[in-house]
């Protein structure tokens, strides 16, 4: 039965992708569940910022303003990934004892400083 294909052709000049933001619909997520997400990377390209997360061996791309389980990604900064849900906020880069970790870069490959002292 090809009636639906003929009535809604795949290739037309007026066809555009949906403009609604994608939302991952999963079970209700608590702050503790969010802390179990693995942060795989942060990408900042000019104005647009994205965080790459892993949950249950599946990668999740999350852009500022996107939602994950009802939580909205508010801000991606050098020391913070802020998600909010109503009045509740969480920084994914905070450790369990609520201290912000020091961001360090692996610079072993850089040459030693040879400037005169």
Coordinates of N, CA and C in Angstrom, one line a residue:
X1 N 0.8 -1.2 0.0 CA 0.0 0.0 0.0 C 0.9 1.2 0.0
X2 N 1.0 1.9 -1.1 CA 1.8 3.1 -1.3 C 1.1 4.4 -1.2
X3 N -0.1 4.4 -0.8 CA -0.9 5.7 -0.8 C -0.3 6.7 0.1
X4 N 0.2 6.3 1.3 CA 0.9 7.3 2.2 C 2.1 7.9 1.6
X5 N 2.9 7.1 0.9 CA 4.1 7.6 0.3 C 3.8 8.6 -0.8
X6 N 2.8 8.3 -1.6 CA 2.4 9.2 -2.6 C 1.8 10.5 -2.1
X7 N 1.0 10.4 -1.0 CA 0.4 11.6 -0.4 C 1.4 12.4 0.4
X8 N 2.5 11.8 0.9 CA 3.5 12.6 1.6 C 4.9 12.2 1.0
X9 N 5.2 12.9 -0.1 CA 6.5 12.5 -0.8 C 7.7 12.9 0.1
X10 N 8.7 12.1 0.0 CA 9.9 12.2 0.9 C 10.7 13.5 0.4
X11 N 10.9 13.7 -0.8 CA 11.7 14.8 -1.3 C 10.8 15.9 -1.9
X12 N 10.6 17.0 -1.2 CA 9.9 18.2 -1.7 C 10.7 19.4 -1.3
X13 N 10.5 20.5 -2.0 CA 11.3 21.7 -1.7 C 10.8 22.3 -0.4
X14 N 9.6 22.1 0.1 CA 9.1 22.7 1.3 C 9.4 21.8 2.5
X15 N 10.0 20.7 2.4 CA 10.2 19.8 3.5 C 11.4 20.3 4.3
X16 N 11.2 20.5 5.6 CA 12.3 21.0 6.5 C 12.3 20.1 7.8
X17 N 13.5 20.0 8.4 CA 13.5 19.2 9.7 C 12.7 19.9 10.8
X18 N 12.3 19.2 11.7 CA 11.5 19.8 12.8 C 12.4 20.7 13.6
X19 N 11.8 21.8 14.1 CA 12.5 22.8 14.9 C 12.5 22.6 16.4
X20 N 11.7 21.7 16.8 CA 11.6 21.5 18.3 C 12.9 20.9 18.8
X21 N 13.3 21.3 20.0 CA 14.5 20.7 20.6 C 14.3 19.3 21.0
X22 N 15.3 18.4 20.8 CA 15.1 17.0 21.2 C 15.2 16.9 22.7
X23 N 14.4 16.1 23.2 CA 14.4 15.8 24.7 C 14.5 14.3 24.8
X24 N 15.4 13.8 25.6 CA 15.5 12.4 25.9 C 14.5 12.1 27.0
X25 N 13.5 11.2 26.7 CA 12.5 10.8 27.6 C 12.9 9.5 28.3
X26 N 13.3 9.6 29.5 CA 13.7 8.5 30.3 C 13.0 8.6 31.7
X27 N 13.2 7.6 32.5 CA 12.6 7.6 33.9 C 13.1 8.9 34.6
X28 N 12.4 9.2 35.7 CA 12.7 10.3 36.5 C 14.1 10.2 37.0
X29 N 14.9 11.2 36.9 CA 16.3 11.2 37.3 C 16.5 12.1 38.5
X30 N 17.3 11.6 39.5 CA 17.6 12.3 40.6 C 19.0 12.9 40.5
X31 N 19.4 13.8 41.4 CA 20.7 14.4 41.3 C 21.8 13.3 41.4
X32 N 21.6 12.3 42.2 CA 22.5 11.2 42.4 C 22.7 10.4 41.0
X33 N 21.6 10.2 40.3 CA 21.7 9.6 39.0 C 22.5 10.4 38.0
X34 N 22.3 11.7 38.1 CA 23.1 12.6 37.2 C 24.6 12.5 37.5
X35 N 24.9 12.4 38.8 CA 26.4 12.3 39.1 C 27.0 11.0 38.6
X36 N 26.2 10.0 38.3 CA 26.7 8.7 37.7 C 27.0 8.8 36.2
X37 N 26.6 9.9 35.6 CA 26.9 10.1 34.2 C 28.4 10.3 34.0
X38 N 29.0 9.7 33.0 CA 30.4 9.9 32.7 C 30.6 11.0 31.7
X39 N 31.4 12.0 32.1 CA 31.7 13.1 31.2 C 32.8 12.7 30.2
X40 N 32.5 12.6 29.0 CA 33.5 12.2 28.0 C 34.2 13.3 27.3
X41 N 33.6 14.5 27.3 CA 34.2 15.6 26.7 C 33.3 16.9 26.6
X42 N 34.0 18.0 26.4 CA 33.3 19.3 26.3 C 33.8 19.9 25.0
X43 N 32.8 20.3 24.2 CA 33.2 21.0 22.9 C 32.6 22.4 22.9
X44 N 33.5 23.4 22.7 CA 33.0 24.8 22.6 C 33.5 25.3 21.3
X45 N 32.5 25.6 20.4 CA 32.8 26.1 19.1 C 32.2 27.5 19.0
X46 N 32.9 28.6 19.4 CA 32.3 29.9 19.3 C 31.2 30.0 20.3
X47 N 30.0 30.3 19.9 CA 28.9 30.5 20.8 C 28.3 29.1 21.2
X48 N 28.3 28.1 20.4 CA 27.7 26.8 20.6 C 28.6 26.0 21.5
X49 N 28.0 25.4 22.6 CA 28.8 24.5 23.5 C 28.0 23.2 23.6
X50 N 28.8 22.1 23.8 CA 28.2 20.8 23.9 C 29.0 20.0 24.8
X51 N 28.3 19.1 25.6 CA 29.0 18.2 26.5 C 28.6 16.8 26.0
X52 N 29.6 15.9 26.0 CA 29.4 14.5 25.6 C 29.4 13.7 26.8
X53 N 28.2 13.1 27.1 CA 28.1 12.2 28.3 C 27.9 10.8 28.0
X54 N 28.2 9.9 28.9 CA 28.0 8.5 28.7 C 27.1 7.9 29.8
X55 N 26.1 7.1 29.4 CA 25.3 6.4 30.4 C 24.9 5.1 29.8
X56 N 25.2 4.0 30.6 CA 24.9 2.7 30.2 C 25.6 2.4 28.8
X57 N 26.8 2.8 28.6 CA 27.6 2.6 27.4 C 26.9 3.2 26.2
X58 N 26.1 4.2 26.4 CA 25.5 5.0 25.2 C 25.9 6.5 25.4
X59 N 26.4 7.1 24.3 CA 26.8 8.4 24.3 C 25.6 9.4 24.1
X60 N 25.6 10.5 24.8 CA 24.6 11.5 24.8 C 25.2 12.8 24.5
X61 N 24.8 13.5 23.4 CA 25.2 14.8 23.1 C 24.2 15.8 23.7
X62 N 24.7 16.7 24.5 CA 23.8 17.7 25.2 C 24.3 19.1 25.0
X63 N 23.5 19.9 24.3 CA 23.8 21.3 24.1 C 23.2 22.2 25.1
X64 N 23.8 23.4 25.3 CA 23.1 24.3 26.2 C 21.7 24.6 25.8
X65 N 20.8 24.5 26.8 CA 19.4 24.6 26.5 C 18.6 23.3 26.3
X66 N 19.4 22.3 26.0 CA 18.8 20.9 25.8 C 18.3 20.3 27.1
X67 N 17.5 19.3 27.0 CA 17.0 18.7 28.3 C 17.4 17.2 28.3
X68 N 17.6 16.7 29.5 CA 17.9 15.3 29.8 C 17.1 14.9 31.0
X69 N 16.2 14.0 30.8 CA 15.3 13.5 31.8 C 14.7 14.6 32.6
X70 N 14.2 15.7 32.0 CA 13.6 16.8 32.7 C 14.5 17.8 33.2
X71 N 15.8 17.6 33.2 CA 16.8 18.5 33.6 C 17.3 19.3 32.4
X72 N 17.5 20.7 32.5 CA 17.9 21.5 31.5 C 19.4 21.9 31.6
X73 N 20.2 21.7 30.6 CA 21.6 22.1 30.6 C 21.6 23.6 30.5
X74 N 21.9 24.3 31.6 CA 21.9 25.8 31.7 C 23.3 26.4 31.2
X75 N 24.4 25.8 31.6 CA 25.7 26.4 31.3 C 26.8 25.4 31.3
X76 N 27.7 25.6 30.3 CA 28.9 24.8 30.2 C 30.0 25.8 30.4
X77 N 30.8 25.7 31.4 CA 32.0 26.5 31.7 C 33.2 25.7 31.9
X78 N 34.4 26.4 32.1 CA 35.6 25.7 32.3 C 35.6 24.8 33.5
X79 N 34.9 25.2 34.6 CA 34.9 24.4 35.8 C 33.4 24.0 36.2
X80 N 32.5 24.0 35.2 CA 31.1 23.7 35.6 C 30.3 23.2 34.4
X81 N 29.4 22.3 34.7 CA 28.4 21.8 33.8 C 27.1 21.9 34.6
X82 N 26.3 22.9 34.4 CA 25.2 23.2 35.3 C 23.9 22.7 34.7
X83 N 23.2 21.8 35.4 CA 21.9 21.3 35.0 C 20.9 21.8 36.0
X84 N 19.7 22.2 35.6 CA 18.7 22.7 36.5 C 17.3 22.0 36.2
X85 N 16.5 21.9 37.3 CA 15.2 21.4 37.2 C 14.4 22.1 38.2
X86 N 13.6 23.1 37.8 CA 12.8 23.9 38.7 C 13.9 24.8 39.5
X87 N 13.8 24.7 40.8 CA 14.8 25.5 41.6 C 16.0 24.7 41.9
X88 N 16.0 23.4 41.6 CA 17.2 22.5 41.9 C 18.2 22.7 40.8
X89 N 19.5 22.8 41.2 CA 20.6 22.9 40.3 C 21.7 21.9 40.7
X90 N 22.5 21.5 39.7 CA 23.6 20.5 40.0 C 24.7 20.9 39.1
X91 N 25.9 20.8 39.6 CA 27.1 21.0 38.8 C 27.7 19.6 38.6
X92 N 27.7 19.1 37.4 CA 28.3 17.7 37.2 C 29.8 17.6 37.4
X93 N 30.5 18.7 37.5 CA 31.9 18.6 37.7 C 32.3 18.7 39.2
X94 N 31.3 18.8 40.0 CA 31.5 18.7 41.5 C 31.7 17.3 41.9
X95 N 32.5 17.1 42.9 CA 32.7 15.7 43.4 C 31.7 15.5 44.5
X96 N 31.6 14.3 45.0 CA 30.6 13.9 45.9 C 30.7 14.7 47.2
X97 N 31.9 15.1 47.6 CA 32.0 16.0 48.8 C 31.7 17.4 48.6
X98 N 31.2 17.7 47.4 CA 30.7 19.1 47.0 C 31.9 20.0 46.8
X99 N 33.0 19.6 46.4 CA 34.2 20.5 46.1 C 34.4 20.5 44.6
X100 N 34.6 21.6 44.1 CA 34.9 21.7 42.7 C 36.3 21.2 42.4
X101 N 36.4 20.3 41.5 CA 37.8 19.8 41.2 C 38.6 20.8 40.5
X102 N 39.9 20.7 40.7 CA 40.8 21.5 39.9 C 41.0 20.9 38.5
X103 N 40.8 21.7 37.5 CA 40.9 21.2 36.2 C 42.4 21.2 35.8
X104 N 42.9 20.1 35.5 CA 44.3 20.0 35.1 C 44.5 19.5 33.7
X105 N 45.5 19.9 33.1 CA 45.7 19.4 31.7 C 46.9 18.5 31.7
X106 N 46.9 17.5 30.9 CA 48.0 16.6 30.8 C 49.1 17.3 29.9
X107 N 50.1 17.8 30.5 CA 51.1 18.5 29.7 C 52.5 17.8 29.6
X108 N 52.5 16.5 29.8 CA 53.7 15.8 29.8 C 54.4 15.9 28.5
X109 N 53.6 16.1 27.4 CA 54.2 16.1 26.1 C 54.9 17.5 25.8
X110 N 54.7 18.5 26.6 CA 55.2 19.8 26.3 C 56.7 19.8 26.7
X111 N 57.5 20.6 25.9 CA 58.9 20.6 26.3 C 59.2 21.3 27.6
X112 N 60.3 21.0 28.2 CA 60.6 21.7 29.5 C 60.9 23.1 29.3
X113 N 60.6 23.9 30.3 CA 60.8 25.3 30.3 C 62.3 25.6 30.3
X114 N 62.9 26.2 29.3 CA 64.3 26.4 29.2 C 64.7 27.8 29.3
X115 N 63.8 28.7 29.8 CA 64.1 30.1 29.9 C 65.1 30.3 31.0
X116 N 66.0 31.4 30.8 CA 67.0 31.7 31.9 C 66.3 32.1 33.1
X117 N 66.9 31.7 34.2 CA 66.3 32.1 35.5 C 67.1 33.1 36.3

